[in-house]
mmCIF file of C-alpha atoms and ligand atoms in Angstrom:
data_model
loop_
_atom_site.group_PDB
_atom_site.id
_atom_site.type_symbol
_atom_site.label_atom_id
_atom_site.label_comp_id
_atom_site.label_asym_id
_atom_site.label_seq_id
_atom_site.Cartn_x
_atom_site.Cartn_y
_atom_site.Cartn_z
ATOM 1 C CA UNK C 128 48.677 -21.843 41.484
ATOM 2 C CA UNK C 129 47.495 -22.598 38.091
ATOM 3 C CA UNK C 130 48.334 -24.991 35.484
ATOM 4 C CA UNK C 131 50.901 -24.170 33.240
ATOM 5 C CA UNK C 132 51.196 -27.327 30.378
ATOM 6 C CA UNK C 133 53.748 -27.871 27.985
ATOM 7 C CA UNK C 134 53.442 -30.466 24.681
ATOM 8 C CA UNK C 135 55.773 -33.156 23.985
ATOM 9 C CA UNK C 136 55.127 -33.845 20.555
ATOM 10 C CA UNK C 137 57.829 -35.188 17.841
ATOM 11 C CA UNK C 138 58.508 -36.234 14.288
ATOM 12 C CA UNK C 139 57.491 -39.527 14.299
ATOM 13 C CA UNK C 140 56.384 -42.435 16.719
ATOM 14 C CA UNK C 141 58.886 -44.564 18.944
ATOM 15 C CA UNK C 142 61.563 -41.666 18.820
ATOM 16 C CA UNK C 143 61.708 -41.233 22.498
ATOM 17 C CA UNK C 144 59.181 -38.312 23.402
ATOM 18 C CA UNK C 145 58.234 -40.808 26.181
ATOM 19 C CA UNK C 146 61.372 -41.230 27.829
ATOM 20 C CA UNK C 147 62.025 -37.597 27.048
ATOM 21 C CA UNK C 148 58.904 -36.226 28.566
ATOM 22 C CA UNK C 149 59.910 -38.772 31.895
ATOM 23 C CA UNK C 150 63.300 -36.620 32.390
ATOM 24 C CA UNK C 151 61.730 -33.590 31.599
ATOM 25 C CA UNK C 152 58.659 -34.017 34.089
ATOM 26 C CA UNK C 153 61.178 -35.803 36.644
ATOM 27 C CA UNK C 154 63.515 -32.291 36.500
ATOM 28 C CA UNK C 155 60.727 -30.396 36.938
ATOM 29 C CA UNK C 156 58.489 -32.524 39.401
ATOM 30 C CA UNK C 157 55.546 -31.698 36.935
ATOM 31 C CA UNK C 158 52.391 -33.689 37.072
ATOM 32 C CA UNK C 159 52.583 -36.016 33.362
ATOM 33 C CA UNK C 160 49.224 -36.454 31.264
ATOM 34 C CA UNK C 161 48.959 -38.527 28.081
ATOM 35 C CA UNK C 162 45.464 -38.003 27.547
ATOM 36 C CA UNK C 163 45.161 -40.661 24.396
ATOM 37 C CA UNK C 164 46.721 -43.718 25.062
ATOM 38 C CA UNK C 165 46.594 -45.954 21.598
ATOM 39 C CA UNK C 166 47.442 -49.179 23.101
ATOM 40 C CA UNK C 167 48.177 -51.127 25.806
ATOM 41 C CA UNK C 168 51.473 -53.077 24.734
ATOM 42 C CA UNK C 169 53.553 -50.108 23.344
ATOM 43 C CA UNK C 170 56.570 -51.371 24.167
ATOM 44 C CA UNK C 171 55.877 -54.721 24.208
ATOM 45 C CA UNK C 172 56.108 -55.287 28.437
ATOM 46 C CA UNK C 173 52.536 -54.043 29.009
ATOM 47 C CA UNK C 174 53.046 -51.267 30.056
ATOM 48 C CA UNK C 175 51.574 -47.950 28.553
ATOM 49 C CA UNK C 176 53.426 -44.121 28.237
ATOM 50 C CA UNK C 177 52.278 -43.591 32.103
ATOM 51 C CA UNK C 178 53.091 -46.195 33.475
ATOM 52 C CA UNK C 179 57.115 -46.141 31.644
ATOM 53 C CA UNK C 180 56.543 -42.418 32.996
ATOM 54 C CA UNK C 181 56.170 -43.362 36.784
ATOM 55 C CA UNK C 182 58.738 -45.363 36.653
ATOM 56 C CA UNK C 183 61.685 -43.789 34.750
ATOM 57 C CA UNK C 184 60.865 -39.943 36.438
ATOM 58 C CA UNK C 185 60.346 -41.506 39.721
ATOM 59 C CA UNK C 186 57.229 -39.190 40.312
ATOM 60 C CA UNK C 187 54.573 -39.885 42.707
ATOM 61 C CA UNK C 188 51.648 -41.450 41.270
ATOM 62 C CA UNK C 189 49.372 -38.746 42.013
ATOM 63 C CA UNK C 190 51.329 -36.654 39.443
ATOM 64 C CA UNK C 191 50.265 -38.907 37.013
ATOM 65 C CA UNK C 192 47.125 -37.314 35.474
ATOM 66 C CA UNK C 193 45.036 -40.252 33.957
ATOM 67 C CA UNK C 194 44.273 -40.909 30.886
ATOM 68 C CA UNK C 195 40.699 -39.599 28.884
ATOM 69 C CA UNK C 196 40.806 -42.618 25.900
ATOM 70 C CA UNK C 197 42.748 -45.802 26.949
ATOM 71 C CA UNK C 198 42.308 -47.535 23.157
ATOM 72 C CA UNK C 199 43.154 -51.359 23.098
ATOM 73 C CA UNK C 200 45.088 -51.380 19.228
ATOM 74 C CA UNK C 201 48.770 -49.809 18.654
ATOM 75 C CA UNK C 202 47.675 -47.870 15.542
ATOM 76 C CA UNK C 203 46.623 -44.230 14.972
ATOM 77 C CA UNK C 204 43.959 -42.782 17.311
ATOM 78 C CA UNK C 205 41.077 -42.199 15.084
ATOM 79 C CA UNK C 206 41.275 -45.880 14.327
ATOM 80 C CA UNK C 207 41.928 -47.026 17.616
ATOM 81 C CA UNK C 208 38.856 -45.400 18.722
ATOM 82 C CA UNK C 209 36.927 -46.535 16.099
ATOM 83 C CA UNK C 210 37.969 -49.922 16.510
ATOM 84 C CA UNK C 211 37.011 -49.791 20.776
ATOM 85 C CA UNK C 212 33.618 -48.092 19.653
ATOM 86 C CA UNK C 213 34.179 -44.826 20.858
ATOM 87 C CA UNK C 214 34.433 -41.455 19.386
ATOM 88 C CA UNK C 215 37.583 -38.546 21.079
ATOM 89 C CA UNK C 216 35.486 -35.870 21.647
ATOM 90 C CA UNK C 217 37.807 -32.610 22.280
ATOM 91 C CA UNK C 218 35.226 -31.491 24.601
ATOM 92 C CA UNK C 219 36.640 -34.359 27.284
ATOM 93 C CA UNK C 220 40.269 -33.017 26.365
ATOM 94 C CA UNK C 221 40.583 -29.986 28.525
ATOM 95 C CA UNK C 222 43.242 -29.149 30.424
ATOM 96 C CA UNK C 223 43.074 -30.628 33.798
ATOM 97 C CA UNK C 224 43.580 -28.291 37.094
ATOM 98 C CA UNK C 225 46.597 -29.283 38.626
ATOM 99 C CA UNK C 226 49.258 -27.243 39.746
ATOM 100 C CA UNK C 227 52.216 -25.752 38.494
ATOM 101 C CA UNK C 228 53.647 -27.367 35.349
ATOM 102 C CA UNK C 229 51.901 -30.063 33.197
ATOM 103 C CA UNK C 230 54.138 -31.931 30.456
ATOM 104 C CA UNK C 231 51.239 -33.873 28.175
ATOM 105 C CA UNK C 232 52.386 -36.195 25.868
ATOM 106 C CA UNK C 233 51.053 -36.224 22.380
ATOM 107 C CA UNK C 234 50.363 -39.614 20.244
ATOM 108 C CA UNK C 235 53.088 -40.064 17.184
ATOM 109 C CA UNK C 236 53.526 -36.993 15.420
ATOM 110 C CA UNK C 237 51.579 -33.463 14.996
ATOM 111 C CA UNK C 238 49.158 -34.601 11.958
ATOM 112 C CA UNK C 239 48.219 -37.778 13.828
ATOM 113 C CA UNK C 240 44.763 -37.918 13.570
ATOM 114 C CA UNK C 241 42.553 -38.053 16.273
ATOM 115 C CA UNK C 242 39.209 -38.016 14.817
ATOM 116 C CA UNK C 243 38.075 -38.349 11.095
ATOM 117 C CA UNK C 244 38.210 -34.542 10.662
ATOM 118 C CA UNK C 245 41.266 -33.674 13.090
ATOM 119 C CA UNK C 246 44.712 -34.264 13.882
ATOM 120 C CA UNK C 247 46.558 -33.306 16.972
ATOM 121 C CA UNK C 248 47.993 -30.148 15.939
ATOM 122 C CA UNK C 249 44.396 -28.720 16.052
ATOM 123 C CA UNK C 250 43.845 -30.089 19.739
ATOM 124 C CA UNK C 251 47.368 -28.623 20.589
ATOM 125 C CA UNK C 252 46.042 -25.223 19.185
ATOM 126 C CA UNK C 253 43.181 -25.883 21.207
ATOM 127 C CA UNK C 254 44.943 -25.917 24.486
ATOM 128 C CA UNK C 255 47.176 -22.929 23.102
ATOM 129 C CA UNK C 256 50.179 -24.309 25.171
ATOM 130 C CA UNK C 257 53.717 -24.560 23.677
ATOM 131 C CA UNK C 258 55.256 -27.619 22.101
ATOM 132 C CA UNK C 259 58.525 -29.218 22.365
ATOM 133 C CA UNK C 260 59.469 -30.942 18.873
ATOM 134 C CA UNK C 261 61.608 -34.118 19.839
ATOM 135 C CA UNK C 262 63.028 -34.997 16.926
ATOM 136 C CA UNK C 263 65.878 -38.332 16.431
ATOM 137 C CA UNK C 264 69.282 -37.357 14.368
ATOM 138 C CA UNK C 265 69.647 -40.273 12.719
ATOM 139 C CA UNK C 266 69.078 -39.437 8.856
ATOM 140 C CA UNK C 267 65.631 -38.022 7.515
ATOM 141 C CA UNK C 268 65.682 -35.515 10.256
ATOM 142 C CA UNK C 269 65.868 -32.472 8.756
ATOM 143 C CA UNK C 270 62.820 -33.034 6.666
ATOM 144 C CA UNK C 271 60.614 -34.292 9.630
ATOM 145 C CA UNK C 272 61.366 -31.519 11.835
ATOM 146 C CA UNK C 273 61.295 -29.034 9.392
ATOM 147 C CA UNK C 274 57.778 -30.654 8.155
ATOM 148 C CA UNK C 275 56.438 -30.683 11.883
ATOM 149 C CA UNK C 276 57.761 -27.141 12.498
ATOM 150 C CA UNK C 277 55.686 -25.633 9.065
ATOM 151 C CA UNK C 278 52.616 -28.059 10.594
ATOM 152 C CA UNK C 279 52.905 -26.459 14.100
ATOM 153 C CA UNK C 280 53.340 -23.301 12.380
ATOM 154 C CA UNK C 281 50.423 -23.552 10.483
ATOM 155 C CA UNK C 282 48.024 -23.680 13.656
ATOM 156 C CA UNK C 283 49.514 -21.328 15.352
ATOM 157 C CA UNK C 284 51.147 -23.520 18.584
ATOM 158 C CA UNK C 285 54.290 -21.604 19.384
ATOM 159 C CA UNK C 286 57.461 -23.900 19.300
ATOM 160 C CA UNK C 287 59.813 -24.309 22.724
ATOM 161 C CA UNK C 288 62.163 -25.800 20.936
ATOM 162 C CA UNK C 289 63.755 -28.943 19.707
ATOM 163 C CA UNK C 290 64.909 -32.101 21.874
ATOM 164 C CA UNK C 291 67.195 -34.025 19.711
ATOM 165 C CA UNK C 292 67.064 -37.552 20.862
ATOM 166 C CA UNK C 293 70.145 -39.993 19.693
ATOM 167 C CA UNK C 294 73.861 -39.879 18.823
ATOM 168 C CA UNK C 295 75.180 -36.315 18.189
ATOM 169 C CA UNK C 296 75.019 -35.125 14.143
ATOM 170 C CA UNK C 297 76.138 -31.601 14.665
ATOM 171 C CA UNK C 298 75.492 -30.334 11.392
ATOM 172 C CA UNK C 299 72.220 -31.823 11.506
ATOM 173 C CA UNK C 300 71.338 -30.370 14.219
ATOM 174 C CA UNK C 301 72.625 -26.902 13.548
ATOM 175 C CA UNK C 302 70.981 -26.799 10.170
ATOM 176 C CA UNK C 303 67.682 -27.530 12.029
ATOM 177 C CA UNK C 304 68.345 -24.491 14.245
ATOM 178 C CA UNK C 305 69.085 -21.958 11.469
ATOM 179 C CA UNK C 306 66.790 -23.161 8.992
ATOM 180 C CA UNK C 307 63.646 -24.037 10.946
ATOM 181 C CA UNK C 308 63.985 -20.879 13.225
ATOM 182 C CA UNK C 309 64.224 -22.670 16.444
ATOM 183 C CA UNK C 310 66.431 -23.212 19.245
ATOM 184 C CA UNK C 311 68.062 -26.266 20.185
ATOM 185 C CA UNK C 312 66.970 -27.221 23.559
ATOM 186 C CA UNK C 313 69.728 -30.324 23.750
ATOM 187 C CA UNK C 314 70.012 -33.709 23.198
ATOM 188 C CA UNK C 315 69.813 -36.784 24.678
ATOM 189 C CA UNK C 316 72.317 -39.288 24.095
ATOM 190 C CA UNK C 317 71.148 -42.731 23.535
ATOM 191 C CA UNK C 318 71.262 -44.733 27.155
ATOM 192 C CA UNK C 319 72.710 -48.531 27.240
ATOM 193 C CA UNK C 320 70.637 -48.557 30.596
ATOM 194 C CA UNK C 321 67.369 -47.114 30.787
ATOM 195 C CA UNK C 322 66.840 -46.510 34.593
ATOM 196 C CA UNK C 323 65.226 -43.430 36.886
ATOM 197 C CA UNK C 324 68.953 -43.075 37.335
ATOM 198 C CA UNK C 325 70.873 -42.603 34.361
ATOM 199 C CA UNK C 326 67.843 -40.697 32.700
ATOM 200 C CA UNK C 327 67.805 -37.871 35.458
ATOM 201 C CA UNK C 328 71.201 -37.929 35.359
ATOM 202 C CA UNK C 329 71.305 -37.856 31.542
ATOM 203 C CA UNK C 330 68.417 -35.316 31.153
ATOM 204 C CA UNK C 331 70.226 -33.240 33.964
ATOM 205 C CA UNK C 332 73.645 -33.113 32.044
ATOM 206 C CA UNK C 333 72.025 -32.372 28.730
ATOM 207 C CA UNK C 334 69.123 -29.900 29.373
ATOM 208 C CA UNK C 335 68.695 -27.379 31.056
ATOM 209 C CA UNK C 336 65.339 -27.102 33.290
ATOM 210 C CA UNK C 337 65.180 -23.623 33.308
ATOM 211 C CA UNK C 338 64.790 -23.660 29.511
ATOM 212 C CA UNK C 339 61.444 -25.604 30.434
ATOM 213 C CA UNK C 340 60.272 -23.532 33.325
ATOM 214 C CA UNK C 341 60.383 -20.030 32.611
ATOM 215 C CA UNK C 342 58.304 -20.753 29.210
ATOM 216 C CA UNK C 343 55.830 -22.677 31.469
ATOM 217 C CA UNK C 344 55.854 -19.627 33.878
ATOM 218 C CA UNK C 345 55.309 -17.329 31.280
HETATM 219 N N1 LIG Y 57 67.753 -41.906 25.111
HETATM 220 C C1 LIG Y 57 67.405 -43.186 24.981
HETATM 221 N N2 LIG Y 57 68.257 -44.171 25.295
HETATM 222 C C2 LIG Y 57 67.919 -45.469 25.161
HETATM 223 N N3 LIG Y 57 66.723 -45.898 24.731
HETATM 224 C C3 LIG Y 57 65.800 -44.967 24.400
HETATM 225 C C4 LIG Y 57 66.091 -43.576 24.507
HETATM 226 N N4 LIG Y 57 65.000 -42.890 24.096
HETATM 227 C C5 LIG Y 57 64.086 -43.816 23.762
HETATM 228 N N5 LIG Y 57 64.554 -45.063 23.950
HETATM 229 C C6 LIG Y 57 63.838 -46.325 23.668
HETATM 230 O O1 LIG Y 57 63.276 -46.221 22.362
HETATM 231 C C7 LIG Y 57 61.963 -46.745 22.339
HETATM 232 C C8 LIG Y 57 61.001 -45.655 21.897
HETATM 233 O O2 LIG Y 57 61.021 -44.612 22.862
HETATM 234 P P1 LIG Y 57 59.694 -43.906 23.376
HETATM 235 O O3 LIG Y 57 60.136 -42.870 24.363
HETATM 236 O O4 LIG Y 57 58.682 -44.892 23.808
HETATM 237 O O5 LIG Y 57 59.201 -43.217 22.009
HETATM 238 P P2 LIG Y 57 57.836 -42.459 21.644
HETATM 239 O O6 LIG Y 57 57.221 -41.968 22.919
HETATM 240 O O7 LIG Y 57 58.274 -41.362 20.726
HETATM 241 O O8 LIG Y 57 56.973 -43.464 20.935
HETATM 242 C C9 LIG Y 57 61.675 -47.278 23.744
HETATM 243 O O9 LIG Y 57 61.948 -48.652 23.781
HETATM 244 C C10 LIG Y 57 62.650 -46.501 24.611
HETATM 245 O O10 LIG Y 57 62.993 -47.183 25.784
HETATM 246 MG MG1 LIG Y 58 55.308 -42.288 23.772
#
């Protein structure tokens, strides 16, 4: 079997592409890779995107792909590196051979950059995988997504679709759809408990794998 990845990426940092990415990888029993960490206290319990990944998909561990750049400072990754003394080089960025599908989690948003002369959007072009845009509803949404979608555009990464993350805004959401071009791949509803439970059942009620698969089989 070979490896067939798909990118989380989303509008903006601490939208939910995390837990997201957890429910997606947990429906599909994918292996999960977020291959630049920018640091260690994300979410202020120590615990980094991986680790928040084992635990809310309930995955084994060994379908959690390591990390390539573990950076100490919660800021962008050019300057994280920079500030640890090390340079990303995409060369250390290719996909890793594992099998069947690979959900890899991008860092904040698609012009993040990773380097002074790159931004993740050119590493996602790179890999030449498609993305799914997570995107909130809360207001401002419409102009980030339709901002990321010109950006992925741009490089050439095809475009899943869109995971809406937060309370329904229908019209929001709709206007996304028609304008932007894309399709609405769900929404997640925010969670008053955030537990391996109620996110696969959440995810489950919500999305629909198949949505995932057959553009990772493709
Ligand atoms: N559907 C949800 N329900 C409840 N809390 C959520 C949900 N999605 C995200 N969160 C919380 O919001 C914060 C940011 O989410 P996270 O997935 O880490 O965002 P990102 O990966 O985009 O930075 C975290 O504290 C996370 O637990
Ligand atoms: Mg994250």
């Amino acid at each position: 079997m070979t490896t067939r990845p798909l990118i989380v990426t989303g509008t903006d940092t601490g939208i939910g592409k995390t837990v997201f990415a957890a429910g997606l990888a947990g429906a599909l029993q994918a292996h999960y890779w977020k291959p630049i960490q920018a640091g260690l206290d994300e979410d202020h319990t120590g615990a980094t995107d991986a680790e928040r990944v084992t635990r809310l998909s309930g995955l084994p561990p060994e379908k959690i792909v390591p990390e390539v750049y573990k950076l100490e400072t919660p800021c962008s990754p050019h300057r994280a590196a920079e500030i640890d003394g090390v340079t990303i080089d995409p060369a250390r960025l290719d996909l890793p051979n594992v099998p069947g599908p690979l959900i890899i989690e991008g860092a904040g948003g698609v012009l993040v950059p990773i380097s002074r002369t790159e931004t993740y959007v050119d590493q996602f072009a790179r890999w030449g995988a498609p993305a799914v845009l997570v995107a909130r509803t809360q207001l401002g949404t419409i102009n980030h997504t339709l901002l990321s979608i010109e950006a992925l555009r741009s490089r050439g990464v095809p475009i899943l679709g869109i995971a809406f993350v937060g309370l329904a805004q229908p019209d929001s959401e709709a206007t996304i759809e028609e304008m932007g071009g894309v399709r609405r791949l769900g929404r997640l509803p925010p969670l008053n408990v955030l537990t391996r439970e109620s996110l696969t059942h959440a995810f489950a009620e919500h999305f629909r794998a198949d949505d995932f698969l057959a553009e990772a089989l493709a």
